[in-house]
mmCIF file of C-alpha atoms in Angstrom:
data_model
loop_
_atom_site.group_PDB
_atom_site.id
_atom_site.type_symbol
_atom_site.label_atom_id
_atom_site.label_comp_id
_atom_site.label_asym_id
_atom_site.label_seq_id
_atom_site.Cartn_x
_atom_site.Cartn_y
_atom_site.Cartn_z
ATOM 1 C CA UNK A 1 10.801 7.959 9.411
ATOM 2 C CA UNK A 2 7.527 6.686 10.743
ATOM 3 C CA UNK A 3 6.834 2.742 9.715
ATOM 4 C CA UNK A 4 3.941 0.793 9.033
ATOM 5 C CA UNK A 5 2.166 -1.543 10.601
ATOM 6 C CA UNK A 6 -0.302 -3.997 8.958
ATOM 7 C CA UNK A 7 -2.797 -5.780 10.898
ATOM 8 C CA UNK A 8 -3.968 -9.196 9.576
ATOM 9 C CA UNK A 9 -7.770 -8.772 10.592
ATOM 10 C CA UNK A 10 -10.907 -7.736 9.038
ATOM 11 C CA UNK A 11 -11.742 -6.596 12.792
ATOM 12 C CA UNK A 12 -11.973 -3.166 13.195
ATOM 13 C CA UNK A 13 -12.468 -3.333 17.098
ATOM 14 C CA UNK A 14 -9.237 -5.410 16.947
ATOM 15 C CA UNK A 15 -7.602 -2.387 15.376
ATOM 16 C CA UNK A 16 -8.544 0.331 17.149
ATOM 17 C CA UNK A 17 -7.101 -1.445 20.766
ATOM 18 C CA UNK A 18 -3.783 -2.353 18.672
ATOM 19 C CA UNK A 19 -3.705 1.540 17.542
ATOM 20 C CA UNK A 20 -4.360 2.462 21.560
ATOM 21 C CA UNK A 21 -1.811 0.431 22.545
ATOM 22 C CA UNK A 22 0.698 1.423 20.087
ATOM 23 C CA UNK A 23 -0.071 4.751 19.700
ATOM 24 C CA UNK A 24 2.948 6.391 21.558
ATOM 25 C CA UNK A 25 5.008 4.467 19.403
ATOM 26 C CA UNK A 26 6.449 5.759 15.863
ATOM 27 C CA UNK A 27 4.454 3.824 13.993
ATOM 28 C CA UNK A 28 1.808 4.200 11.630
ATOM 29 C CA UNK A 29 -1.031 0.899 12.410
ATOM 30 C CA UNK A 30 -3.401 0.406 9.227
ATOM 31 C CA UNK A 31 -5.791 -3.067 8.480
ATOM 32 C CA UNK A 32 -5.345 -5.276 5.353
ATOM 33 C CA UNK A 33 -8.765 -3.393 4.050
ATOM 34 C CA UNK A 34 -7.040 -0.157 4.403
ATOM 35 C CA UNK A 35 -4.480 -1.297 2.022
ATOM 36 C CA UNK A 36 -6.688 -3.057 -0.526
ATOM 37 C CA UNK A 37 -5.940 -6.880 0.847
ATOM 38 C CA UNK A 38 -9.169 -7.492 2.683
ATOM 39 C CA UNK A 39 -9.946 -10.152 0.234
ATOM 40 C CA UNK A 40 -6.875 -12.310 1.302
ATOM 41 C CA UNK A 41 -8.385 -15.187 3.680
ATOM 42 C CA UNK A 42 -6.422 -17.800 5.346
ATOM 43 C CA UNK A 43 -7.695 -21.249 6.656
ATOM 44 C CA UNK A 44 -6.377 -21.899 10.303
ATOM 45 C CA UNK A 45 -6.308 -25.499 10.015
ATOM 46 C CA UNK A 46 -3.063 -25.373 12.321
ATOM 47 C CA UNK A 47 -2.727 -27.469 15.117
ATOM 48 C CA UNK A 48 -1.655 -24.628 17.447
ATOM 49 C CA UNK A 49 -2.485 -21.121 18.328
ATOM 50 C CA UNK A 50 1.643 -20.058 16.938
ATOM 51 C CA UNK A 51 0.751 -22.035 13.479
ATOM 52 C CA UNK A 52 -2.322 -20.366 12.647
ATOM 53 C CA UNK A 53 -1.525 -16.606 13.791
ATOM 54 C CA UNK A 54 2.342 -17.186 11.617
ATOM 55 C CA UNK A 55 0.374 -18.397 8.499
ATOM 56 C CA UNK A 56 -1.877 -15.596 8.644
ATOM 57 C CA UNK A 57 1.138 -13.609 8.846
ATOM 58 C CA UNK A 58 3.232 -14.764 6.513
ATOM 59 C CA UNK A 59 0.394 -14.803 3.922
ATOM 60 C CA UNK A 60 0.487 -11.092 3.986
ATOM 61 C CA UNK A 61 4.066 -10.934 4.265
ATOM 62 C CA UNK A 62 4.558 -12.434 1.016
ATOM 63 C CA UNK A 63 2.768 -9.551 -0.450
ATOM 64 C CA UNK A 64 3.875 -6.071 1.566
ATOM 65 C CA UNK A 65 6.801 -5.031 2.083
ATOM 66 C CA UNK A 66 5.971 -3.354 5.845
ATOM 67 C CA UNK A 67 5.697 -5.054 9.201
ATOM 68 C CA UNK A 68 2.882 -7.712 9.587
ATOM 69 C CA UNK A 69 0.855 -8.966 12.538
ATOM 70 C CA UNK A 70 -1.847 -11.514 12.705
ATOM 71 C CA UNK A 71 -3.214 -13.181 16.324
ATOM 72 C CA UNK A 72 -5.412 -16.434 17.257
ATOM 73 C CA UNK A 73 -6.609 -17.516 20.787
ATOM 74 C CA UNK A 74 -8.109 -19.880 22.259
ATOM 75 C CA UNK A 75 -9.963 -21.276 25.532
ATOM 76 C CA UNK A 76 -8.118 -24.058 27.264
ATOM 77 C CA UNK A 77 -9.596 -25.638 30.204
ATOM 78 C CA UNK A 78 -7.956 -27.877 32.470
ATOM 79 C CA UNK A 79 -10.069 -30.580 32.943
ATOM 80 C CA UNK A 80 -10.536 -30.594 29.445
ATOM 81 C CA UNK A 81 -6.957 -31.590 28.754
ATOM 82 C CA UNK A 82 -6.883 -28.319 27.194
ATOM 83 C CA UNK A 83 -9.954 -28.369 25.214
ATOM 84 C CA UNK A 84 -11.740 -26.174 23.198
ATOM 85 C CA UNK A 85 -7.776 -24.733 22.733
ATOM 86 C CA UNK A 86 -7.444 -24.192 19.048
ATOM 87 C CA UNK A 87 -10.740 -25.433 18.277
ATOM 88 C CA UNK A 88 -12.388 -22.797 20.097
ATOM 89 C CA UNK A 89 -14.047 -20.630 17.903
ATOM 90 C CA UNK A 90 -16.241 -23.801 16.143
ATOM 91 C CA UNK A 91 -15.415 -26.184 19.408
ATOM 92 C CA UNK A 92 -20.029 -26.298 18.944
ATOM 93 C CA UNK A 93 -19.383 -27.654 15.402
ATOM 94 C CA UNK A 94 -19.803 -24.325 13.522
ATOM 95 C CA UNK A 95 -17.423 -21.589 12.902
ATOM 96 C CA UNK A 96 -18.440 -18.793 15.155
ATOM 97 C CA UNK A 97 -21.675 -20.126 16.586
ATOM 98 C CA UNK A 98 -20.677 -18.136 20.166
ATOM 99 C CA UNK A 99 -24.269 -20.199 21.677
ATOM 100 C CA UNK A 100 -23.288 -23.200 20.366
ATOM 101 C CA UNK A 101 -20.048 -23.632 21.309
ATOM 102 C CA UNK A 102 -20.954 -22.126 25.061
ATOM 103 C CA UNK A 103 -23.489 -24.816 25.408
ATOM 104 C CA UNK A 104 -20.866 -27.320 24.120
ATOM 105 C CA UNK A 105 -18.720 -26.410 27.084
ATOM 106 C CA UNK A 106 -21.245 -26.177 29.819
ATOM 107 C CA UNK A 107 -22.311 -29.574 28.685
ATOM 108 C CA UNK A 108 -19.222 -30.922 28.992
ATOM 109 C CA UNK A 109 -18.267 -29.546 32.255
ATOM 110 C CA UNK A 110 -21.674 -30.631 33.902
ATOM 111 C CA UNK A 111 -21.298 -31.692 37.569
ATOM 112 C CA UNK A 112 -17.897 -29.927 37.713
ATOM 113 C CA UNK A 113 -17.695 -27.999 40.761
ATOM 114 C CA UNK A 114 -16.342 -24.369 40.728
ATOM 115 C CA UNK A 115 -13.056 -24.787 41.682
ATOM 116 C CA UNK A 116 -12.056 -27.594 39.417
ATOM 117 C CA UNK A 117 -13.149 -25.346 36.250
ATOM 118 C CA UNK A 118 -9.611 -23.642 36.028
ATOM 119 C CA UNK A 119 -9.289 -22.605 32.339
ATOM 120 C CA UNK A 120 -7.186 -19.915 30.593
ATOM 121 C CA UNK A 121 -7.331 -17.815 27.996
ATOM 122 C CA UNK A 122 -3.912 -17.520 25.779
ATOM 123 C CA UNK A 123 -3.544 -15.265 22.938
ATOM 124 C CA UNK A 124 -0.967 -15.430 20.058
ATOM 125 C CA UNK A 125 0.530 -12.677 17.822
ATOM 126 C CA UNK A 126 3.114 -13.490 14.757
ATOM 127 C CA UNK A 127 5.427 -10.224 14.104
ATOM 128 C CA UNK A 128 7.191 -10.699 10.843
ATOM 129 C CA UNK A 129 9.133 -7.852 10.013
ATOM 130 C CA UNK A 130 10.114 -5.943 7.092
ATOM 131 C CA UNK A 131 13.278 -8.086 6.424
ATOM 132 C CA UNK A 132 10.951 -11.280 7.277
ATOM 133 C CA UNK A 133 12.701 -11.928 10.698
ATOM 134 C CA UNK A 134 9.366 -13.754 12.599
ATOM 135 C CA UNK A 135 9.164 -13.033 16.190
ATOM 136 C CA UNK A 136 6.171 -14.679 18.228
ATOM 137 C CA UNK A 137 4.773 -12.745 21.733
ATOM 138 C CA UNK A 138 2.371 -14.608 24.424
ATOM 139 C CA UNK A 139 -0.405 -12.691 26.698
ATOM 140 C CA UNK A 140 -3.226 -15.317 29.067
ATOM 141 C CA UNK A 141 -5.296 -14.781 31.325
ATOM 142 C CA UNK A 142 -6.926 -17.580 33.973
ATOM 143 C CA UNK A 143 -9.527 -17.692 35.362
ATOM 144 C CA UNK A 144 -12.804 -20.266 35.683
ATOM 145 C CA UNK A 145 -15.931 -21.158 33.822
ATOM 146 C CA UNK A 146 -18.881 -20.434 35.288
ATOM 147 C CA UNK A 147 -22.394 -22.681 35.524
ATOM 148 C CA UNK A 148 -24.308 -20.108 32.560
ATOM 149 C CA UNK A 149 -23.845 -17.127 30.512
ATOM 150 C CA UNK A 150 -23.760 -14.129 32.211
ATOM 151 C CA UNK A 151 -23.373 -10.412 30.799
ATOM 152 C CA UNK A 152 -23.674 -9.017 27.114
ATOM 153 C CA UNK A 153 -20.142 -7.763 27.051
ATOM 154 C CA UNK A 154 -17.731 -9.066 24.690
ATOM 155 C CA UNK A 155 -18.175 -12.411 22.649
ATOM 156 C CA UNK A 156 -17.256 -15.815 22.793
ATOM 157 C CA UNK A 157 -16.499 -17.469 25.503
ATOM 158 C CA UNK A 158 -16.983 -14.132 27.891
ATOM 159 C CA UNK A 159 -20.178 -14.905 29.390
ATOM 160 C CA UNK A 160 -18.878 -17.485 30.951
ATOM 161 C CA UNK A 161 -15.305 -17.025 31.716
ATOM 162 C CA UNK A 162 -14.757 -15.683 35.605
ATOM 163 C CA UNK A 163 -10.914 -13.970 35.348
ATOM 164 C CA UNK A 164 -9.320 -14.359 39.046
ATOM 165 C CA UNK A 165 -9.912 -11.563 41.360
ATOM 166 C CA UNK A 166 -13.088 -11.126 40.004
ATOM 167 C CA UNK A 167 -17.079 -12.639 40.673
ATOM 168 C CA UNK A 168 -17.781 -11.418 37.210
ATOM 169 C CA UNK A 169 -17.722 -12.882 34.027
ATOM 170 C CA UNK A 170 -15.353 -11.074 30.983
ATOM 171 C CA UNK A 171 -19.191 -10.803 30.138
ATOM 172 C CA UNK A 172 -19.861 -8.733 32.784
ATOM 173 C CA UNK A 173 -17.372 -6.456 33.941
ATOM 174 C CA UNK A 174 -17.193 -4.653 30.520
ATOM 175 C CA UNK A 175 -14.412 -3.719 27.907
ATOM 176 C CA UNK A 176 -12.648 -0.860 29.476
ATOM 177 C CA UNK A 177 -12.213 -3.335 32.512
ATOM 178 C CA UNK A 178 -11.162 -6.472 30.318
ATOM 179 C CA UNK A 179 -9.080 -4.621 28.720
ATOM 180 C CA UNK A 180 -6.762 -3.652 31.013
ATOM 181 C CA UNK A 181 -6.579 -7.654 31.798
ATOM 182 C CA UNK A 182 -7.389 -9.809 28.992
ATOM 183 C CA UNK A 183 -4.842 -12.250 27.238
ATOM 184 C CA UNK A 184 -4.781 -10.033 23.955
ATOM 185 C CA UNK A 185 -4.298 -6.973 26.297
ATOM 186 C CA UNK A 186 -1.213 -8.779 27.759
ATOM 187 C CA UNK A 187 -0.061 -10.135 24.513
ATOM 188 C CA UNK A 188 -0.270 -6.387 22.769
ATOM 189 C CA UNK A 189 2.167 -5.054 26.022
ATOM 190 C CA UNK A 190 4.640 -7.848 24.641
ATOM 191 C CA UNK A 191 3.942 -6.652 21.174
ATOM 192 C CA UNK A 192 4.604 -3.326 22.035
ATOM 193 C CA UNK A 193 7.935 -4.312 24.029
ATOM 194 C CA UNK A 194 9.184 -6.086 20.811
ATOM 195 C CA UNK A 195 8.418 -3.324 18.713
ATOM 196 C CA UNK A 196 9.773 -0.341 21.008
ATOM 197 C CA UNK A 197 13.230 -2.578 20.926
ATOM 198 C CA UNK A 198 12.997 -2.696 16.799
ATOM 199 C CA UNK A 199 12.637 0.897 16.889
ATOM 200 C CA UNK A 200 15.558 1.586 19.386
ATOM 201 C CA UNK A 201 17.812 -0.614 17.539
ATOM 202 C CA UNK A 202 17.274 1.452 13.988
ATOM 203 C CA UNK A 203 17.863 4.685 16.247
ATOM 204 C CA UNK A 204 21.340 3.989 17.346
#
């Protein structure tokens, strides 16, 4: 018997790479909208990445009966002491201001040379299953920030955000590319490792 999936996201970009990734797998991925929950928001006031992506999940948990997953990530630069981490997303002082909170950053790294911007990307995803066992899976990717925006790729922090083994920005090397790299892209393979192992234990 296939089983379901339910994505904690309004995202439907966000869905479509967790359906590509898990598409060889017997199980059938659907959003929160696609199951009439869209309207179920949840504050991430945690103060990690693992607090906010398990309250997300849990909050739909409560309320399905299938499997759940909900992610966060965050930027953390080293000579930030981790900073924007958790914060990232409103580290300019708004939620989502993307301009704002890269001009935030370059301000604060001014007269940092290149190789003492080290940061890292780390992504977070919550797996609660259908008898509510909670299982937590870890994907980064480091790199350094660069000295402006470059590239219209992605969002966020991608213009400026140089992976190693690369001279171009998440910004610039475009989302096929970043794909095959990025922390969500790792943390989805660890996802996927978790679930395969679910499935193979009902099988026996």
């Amino acid at each position: 018997m296939e089983r379901k999936l339910v994505i904690s996201t309004g995202n439907q970009n966000k869905v479509k790479e967790i359906k590509d990734i898990l598409s060889d797998l017997n199980i059938e991925v659907v959003s929160k909208k696609d199951l009439g929950l869209a309207s179920i928001q949840v504050e991430e006031d945690g103060d990690t990445l693992e607090e906010n992506s398990l309250k997300k999940a849990r909050e739909l948990s409560k309320r399905i009966d299938y499997m759940v997953v909900a992610d966060d990530s965050g930027l953390f630069v080293d000579q930030l002491d981790g900073k924007p981490g958790v914060h990232s997303s409103r580290y300019g002082g708004e939620e989502g201001n993307d301009s704002k909170n890269n001009r935030k950053l370059l301000d604060e790294l001014k007269g940092i040379p290149l190789e003492k911007r080290e940061a890292k990307f780390k992504s977070i995803i919550a797996l609660i299953t259908e008898d509510k066992k909670e299982i937590i899976v870890y994907g980064e990717c480091k790199g350094r920030i660069g000295f402006e925006e470059k590239g219209k790729n992605g969002f966020g922090y991608d213009p400026l955000f140089i992976p190693y083994g690369y001279e171009k920005t998440f910004g610039e090397i475009g989302e096929e590319e970043k794909n095959k790299i990025s922390h969500r892209s790792n943390a989805l393979k660890n996802l996927k490792l978790e679930l395969a192992r679910l499935l193979d234990g009902d099988s026996r």
